[in-house]
Short mmCIF file of C-alpha atoms in Angstrom, two decimals:
data_model
loop_
_atom_site.label_atom_id
_atom_site.label_comp_id
_atom_site.label_asym_id
_atom_site.label_seq_id
_atom_site.Cartn_x
_atom_site.Cartn_y
_atom_site.Cartn_z
CA THR I 434 -54.40 48.62 -29.09
CA GLN I 435 -58.19 48.64 -27.98
CA LEU I 436 -58.56 49.91 -24.37
CA LEU I 437 -61.37 49.06 -21.97
CA GLU I 438 -61.95 51.18 -19.02
CA GLN I 439 -63.23 49.65 -16.19
CA SER I 440 -64.70 51.53 -13.20
CA PRO I 441 -64.69 51.55 -10.13
CA GLN I 442 -61.54 50.05 -9.40
CA PHE I 443 -62.88 48.89 -5.79
CA LEU I 444 -65.87 48.62 -4.42
CA SER I 445 -66.84 47.84 -0.56
CA ILE I 446 -70.52 47.50 0.33
CA GLN I 447 -73.12 46.22 2.81
CA GLU I 448 -74.84 43.27 1.97
CA GLY I 449 -78.49 44.08 0.43
CA GLU I 450 -77.03 47.14 -1.48
CA ASN I 451 -77.30 47.61 -5.11
CA LEU I 452 -74.12 48.36 -7.27
CA THR I 453 -72.95 49.07 -11.07
CA VAL I 454 -69.94 48.37 -12.72
CA TYR I 455 -69.22 50.21 -15.84
CA CYS I 456 -66.68 49.35 -19.19
CA ASN I 457 -65.92 51.84 -21.37
CA SER I 458 -64.31 51.77 -24.74
CA SER I 459 -63.75 54.15 -27.59
CA SER I 460 -63.61 50.98 -29.80
CA VAL I 461 -66.81 49.18 -31.19
CA PHE I 462 -66.74 45.66 -29.68
CA SER I 463 -68.33 42.47 -31.82
CA SER I 464 -68.95 40.83 -28.54
CA LEU I 465 -68.42 41.84 -24.82
CA GLN I 466 -67.94 39.32 -21.86
CA TRP I 467 -67.96 39.61 -18.29
CA TYR I 468 -65.95 37.42 -16.07
CA ARG I 469 -65.88 36.70 -12.23
CA GLN I 470 -62.33 35.41 -10.66
CA GLU I 471 -61.87 34.40 -6.85
CA PRO I 472 -58.75 34.30 -5.50
CA GLY I 473 -56.31 31.64 -6.67
CA GLU I 474 -58.48 30.63 -9.44
CA GLY I 475 -58.89 31.55 -13.12
CA PRO I 476 -61.59 34.04 -13.96
CA VAL I 477 -65.12 32.12 -15.04
CA LEU I 478 -67.46 33.18 -17.65
CA LEU I 479 -70.77 34.95 -16.55
CA VAL I 480 -72.24 36.38 -19.62
CA THR I 481 -71.64 37.26 -23.43
CA VAL I 482 -73.35 40.31 -25.12
CA VAL I 483 -73.51 40.34 -28.99
CA THR I 484 -76.18 43.05 -29.83
CA GLY I 485 -76.34 46.74 -29.27
CA GLY I 486 -78.72 47.59 -26.59
CA GLU I 487 -78.98 44.01 -25.30
CA VAL I 488 -79.85 43.37 -21.70
CA LYS I 489 -79.30 39.97 -20.24
CA LYS I 490 -80.28 38.94 -16.46
CA LEU I 491 -78.52 36.15 -14.41
CA LYS I 492 -80.39 36.02 -11.10
CA ARG I 493 -79.74 39.33 -9.57
CA LEU I 494 -77.10 40.18 -12.00
CA THR I 495 -78.17 42.53 -14.92
CA PHE I 496 -75.70 42.95 -17.91
CA GLN I 497 -76.46 45.89 -20.53
CA PHE I 498 -74.36 46.38 -23.83
CA GLY I 499 -74.49 49.78 -24.87
CA ASP I 500 -76.35 50.79 -28.19
CA ALA I 501 -73.09 51.53 -30.11
CA ARG I 502 -71.23 48.41 -28.80
CA LYS I 503 -68.56 50.48 -26.88
CA ASP I 504 -69.83 50.08 -23.48
CA SER I 505 -71.56 47.72 -21.01
CA SER I 506 -72.59 47.65 -17.36
CA LEU I 507 -72.71 44.69 -14.65
CA HIS I 508 -75.49 45.44 -12.33
CA ILE I 509 -76.04 43.46 -8.88
CA THR I 510 -79.30 43.78 -7.01
CA ALA I 511 -78.95 43.18 -2.86
CA ALA I 512 -75.59 42.34 -3.19
CA GLN I 513 -74.72 39.12 -1.08
CA PRO I 514 -71.14 38.15 0.64
CA GLY I 515 -71.17 35.27 -2.01
CA ASP I 516 -70.92 38.04 -4.72
CA THR I 517 -67.46 39.00 -3.58
CA GLY I 518 -64.79 38.69 -5.90
CA LEU I 519 -62.86 40.36 -9.11
CA TYR I 520 -65.07 41.11 -11.87
CA LEU I 521 -63.69 41.60 -15.51
CA CYS I 522 -64.96 42.75 -18.53
CA ALA I 523 -63.59 41.64 -21.87
CA GLY I 524 -63.95 42.88 -25.36
CA ALA I 525 -63.31 41.31 -29.11
CA VAL I 526 -63.27 43.48 -32.04
CA VAL I 527 -63.08 40.51 -34.25
CA SER I 528 -64.61 37.06 -33.34
CA TYR I 529 -61.60 34.99 -32.28
CA GLY I 530 -59.11 37.74 -32.60
CA LYS I 531 -57.40 39.60 -30.11
CA LEU I 532 -59.24 39.95 -26.71
CA THR I 533 -58.73 42.90 -24.51
CA PHE I 534 -59.73 42.68 -20.71
CA GLY I 535 -60.42 45.65 -18.29
CA GLN I 536 -58.25 46.09 -15.59
CA GLY I 537 -61.13 44.41 -13.09
CA THR I 538 -63.34 45.74 -10.10
CA ILE I 539 -62.65 44.32 -6.96
CA LEU I 540 -66.20 43.88 -5.13
CA THR I 541 -66.32 43.35 -1.29
CA VAL I 542 -69.69 42.78 0.02
CA HIS I 543 -69.64 42.92 4.06
CA PRO I 544 -72.64 40.68 5.97
CA GLU K 606 -63.98 16.39 -16.97
CA ALA K 607 -63.62 19.54 -19.29
CA GLN K 608 -60.67 21.36 -18.20
CA VAL K 609 -57.83 23.15 -19.11
CA THR K 610 -54.42 22.02 -17.14
CA GLN K 611 -51.22 24.34 -16.46
CA ASN K 612 -48.03 23.07 -15.21
CA PRO K 613 -46.36 23.70 -13.07
CA ARG K 614 -48.42 26.01 -11.06
CA TYR K 615 -45.68 27.76 -8.95
CA LEU K 616 -42.22 28.23 -10.16
CA ILE K 617 -39.62 30.41 -8.95
CA THR K 618 -36.73 30.75 -11.10
CA VAL K 619 -33.56 33.03 -12.08
CA THR K 620 -32.83 35.75 -14.47
CA GLY K 621 -32.11 33.93 -17.60
CA LYS K 622 -32.90 30.31 -17.17
CA LYS K 623 -35.03 29.32 -20.11
CA LEU K 624 -38.50 27.66 -18.80
CA THR K 625 -41.54 26.47 -20.23
CA VAL K 626 -45.07 26.48 -18.86
CA THR K 627 -47.44 23.94 -20.39
CA CYS K 628 -51.07 24.07 -21.11
CA SER K 629 -53.31 21.24 -22.44
CA GLN K 630 -57.17 21.26 -22.75
CA ASN K 631 -59.54 18.51 -23.46
CA MET K 632 -62.42 20.08 -25.09
CA ASN K 633 -61.26 20.15 -28.68
CA HIS K 634 -61.10 24.06 -28.93
CA GLU K 635 -59.56 25.81 -31.95
CA TYR K 636 -58.53 28.94 -29.92
CA MET K 637 -56.16 29.10 -27.14
CA SER K 638 -54.19 32.14 -25.61
CA TRP K 639 -51.85 33.13 -22.68
CA TYR K 640 -52.52 35.86 -20.40
CA ARG K 641 -50.44 37.67 -17.81
CA GLN K 642 -52.22 39.17 -14.85
CA ASP K 643 -50.81 41.85 -12.78
CA PRO K 644 -52.31 44.13 -10.08
CA GLY K 645 -54.29 46.97 -11.26
CA LEU K 646 -53.47 46.08 -15.03
CA GLY K 647 -56.06 43.22 -15.18
CA LEU K 648 -55.52 40.67 -17.81
CA ARG K 649 -53.23 41.21 -20.80
CA GLN K 650 -53.04 38.94 -23.74
CA ILE K 651 -49.60 37.64 -24.58
CA TYR K 652 -50.25 35.33 -27.65
CA TYR K 653 -53.34 33.57 -28.85
CA SER K 654 -53.71 30.77 -31.63
CA MET K 655 -56.58 30.26 -33.82
CA ASN K 656 -55.82 26.81 -34.77
CA VAL K 657 -52.71 24.42 -35.04
CA GLU K 658 -49.63 26.19 -36.62
CA VAL K 659 -51.26 29.51 -36.41
CA THR K 660 -50.03 31.90 -33.56
CA ASP K 661 -50.54 35.73 -33.42
CA LYS K 662 -49.27 38.23 -30.78
CA GLY K 663 -51.35 39.84 -28.20
CA ASP K 664 -50.94 43.27 -26.53
CA VAL K 665 -47.50 42.09 -24.38
CA PRO K 666 -45.88 39.47 -26.57
CA GLU K 667 -42.05 40.85 -25.79
CA GLY K 668 -40.20 38.12 -23.95
CA TYR K 669 -42.51 35.26 -24.66
CA LYS K 670 -42.59 32.48 -27.47
CA VAL K 671 -45.45 30.08 -27.65
CA SER K 672 -45.82 27.14 -30.44
CA ARG K 673 -49.09 25.16 -31.45
CA LYS K 674 -48.00 21.89 -32.93
CA GLU K 675 -50.96 19.95 -31.73
CA LYS K 676 -54.85 21.30 -31.09
CA ARG K 677 -54.59 20.30 -27.51
CA ASN K 678 -51.30 21.66 -26.36
CA PHE K 679 -50.25 25.50 -26.37
CA PRO K 680 -46.82 25.78 -24.19
CA LEU K 681 -45.54 29.52 -23.27
CA ILE K 682 -41.75 29.61 -23.49
CA LEU K 683 -39.60 32.03 -21.70
CA GLU K 684 -36.32 31.87 -23.53
CA SER K 685 -34.40 34.23 -21.13
CA PRO K 686 -36.76 35.42 -18.04
CA SER K 687 -36.32 38.54 -16.42
CA PRO K 688 -37.82 40.09 -13.31
CA ASN K 689 -40.27 42.21 -14.93
CA GLN K 690 -41.81 38.73 -16.17
CA THR K 691 -42.64 37.97 -12.61
CA SER K 692 -46.61 37.44 -12.81
CA LEU K 693 -49.85 35.34 -12.68
CA TYR K 694 -50.02 33.59 -16.01
CA PHE K 695 -53.19 32.20 -17.32
CA CYS K 696 -54.18 29.83 -20.20
CA ALA K 697 -57.42 29.84 -21.89
CA SER K 698 -58.99 28.13 -24.66
CA SER K 699 -62.36 28.32 -26.51
CA GLY K 700 -64.41 27.11 -29.49
CA GLY K 701 -65.38 23.52 -30.10
CA ASP K 702 -68.67 22.34 -32.17
CA ILE K 703 -70.96 24.89 -30.63
CA PRO K 704 -70.62 28.65 -31.99
CA THR K 705 -69.50 30.96 -29.61
CA TYR K 706 -68.04 34.39 -29.20
CA ASN K 707 -64.78 33.50 -28.20
CA GLU K 708 -65.60 32.78 -24.46
CA GLN K 709 -62.49 31.87 -22.48
CA PHE K 710 -62.35 28.97 -20.55
CA PHE K 711 -59.04 29.46 -17.89
CA GLY K 712 -56.99 27.24 -16.66
CA PRO K 713 -56.03 27.37 -12.88
CA GLY K 714 -53.18 29.75 -13.37
CA THR K 715 -49.12 29.38 -12.90
CA ARG K 716 -47.59 31.80 -10.40
CA LEU K 717 -43.90 32.76 -11.63
CA THR K 718 -41.45 34.30 -9.67
CA VAL K 719 -37.90 35.74 -11.64
CA LEU K 720 -35.19 36.41 -9.17
#
């Protein structure tokens, strides 16, 4: 079983602060995805990273895939209350095979 | 509208009473999957299917069955539910005409309580 360790589990910050969420594994993944989930809804895909060392930006969110494709990070700049939610990373060793999710990071951004 | 639908959205049942949660997608996706979500454990994959008549176990398949007779439908069956199967269940799909890296398109979830 591939494991994805996500940290921190909880993050409570003030509006305008920066934050980073980490996703680490001992397994090599062919791709890694980040999702955001709001209460009462299913997760929604934010981004997929595929190449080791890849960096993708989505407005104030920056996603990075480690060189060895074993880890990833999500950095949010100048967090806003609308960023509040559960952030999940997910990795696939083989495309269209088993998908492993991290435990999730509950982010709360206070106005 | 492209979507994954699940029914029912909420279900309270008793131990041992067989139940089925339906899942349907209208995006012509090959891949479909079931997950359960429990506090502190994230999403754990129960079963997945890469195409019709092809199903594989995920990380927590015990106590569950699935079938994939049609491309659009992927029901989750609990033959004899137990209280430890109380959870929030999500169906998801991916694939279609544009090559992807198995990005999941999730349904709205089914909250199951087994008494």
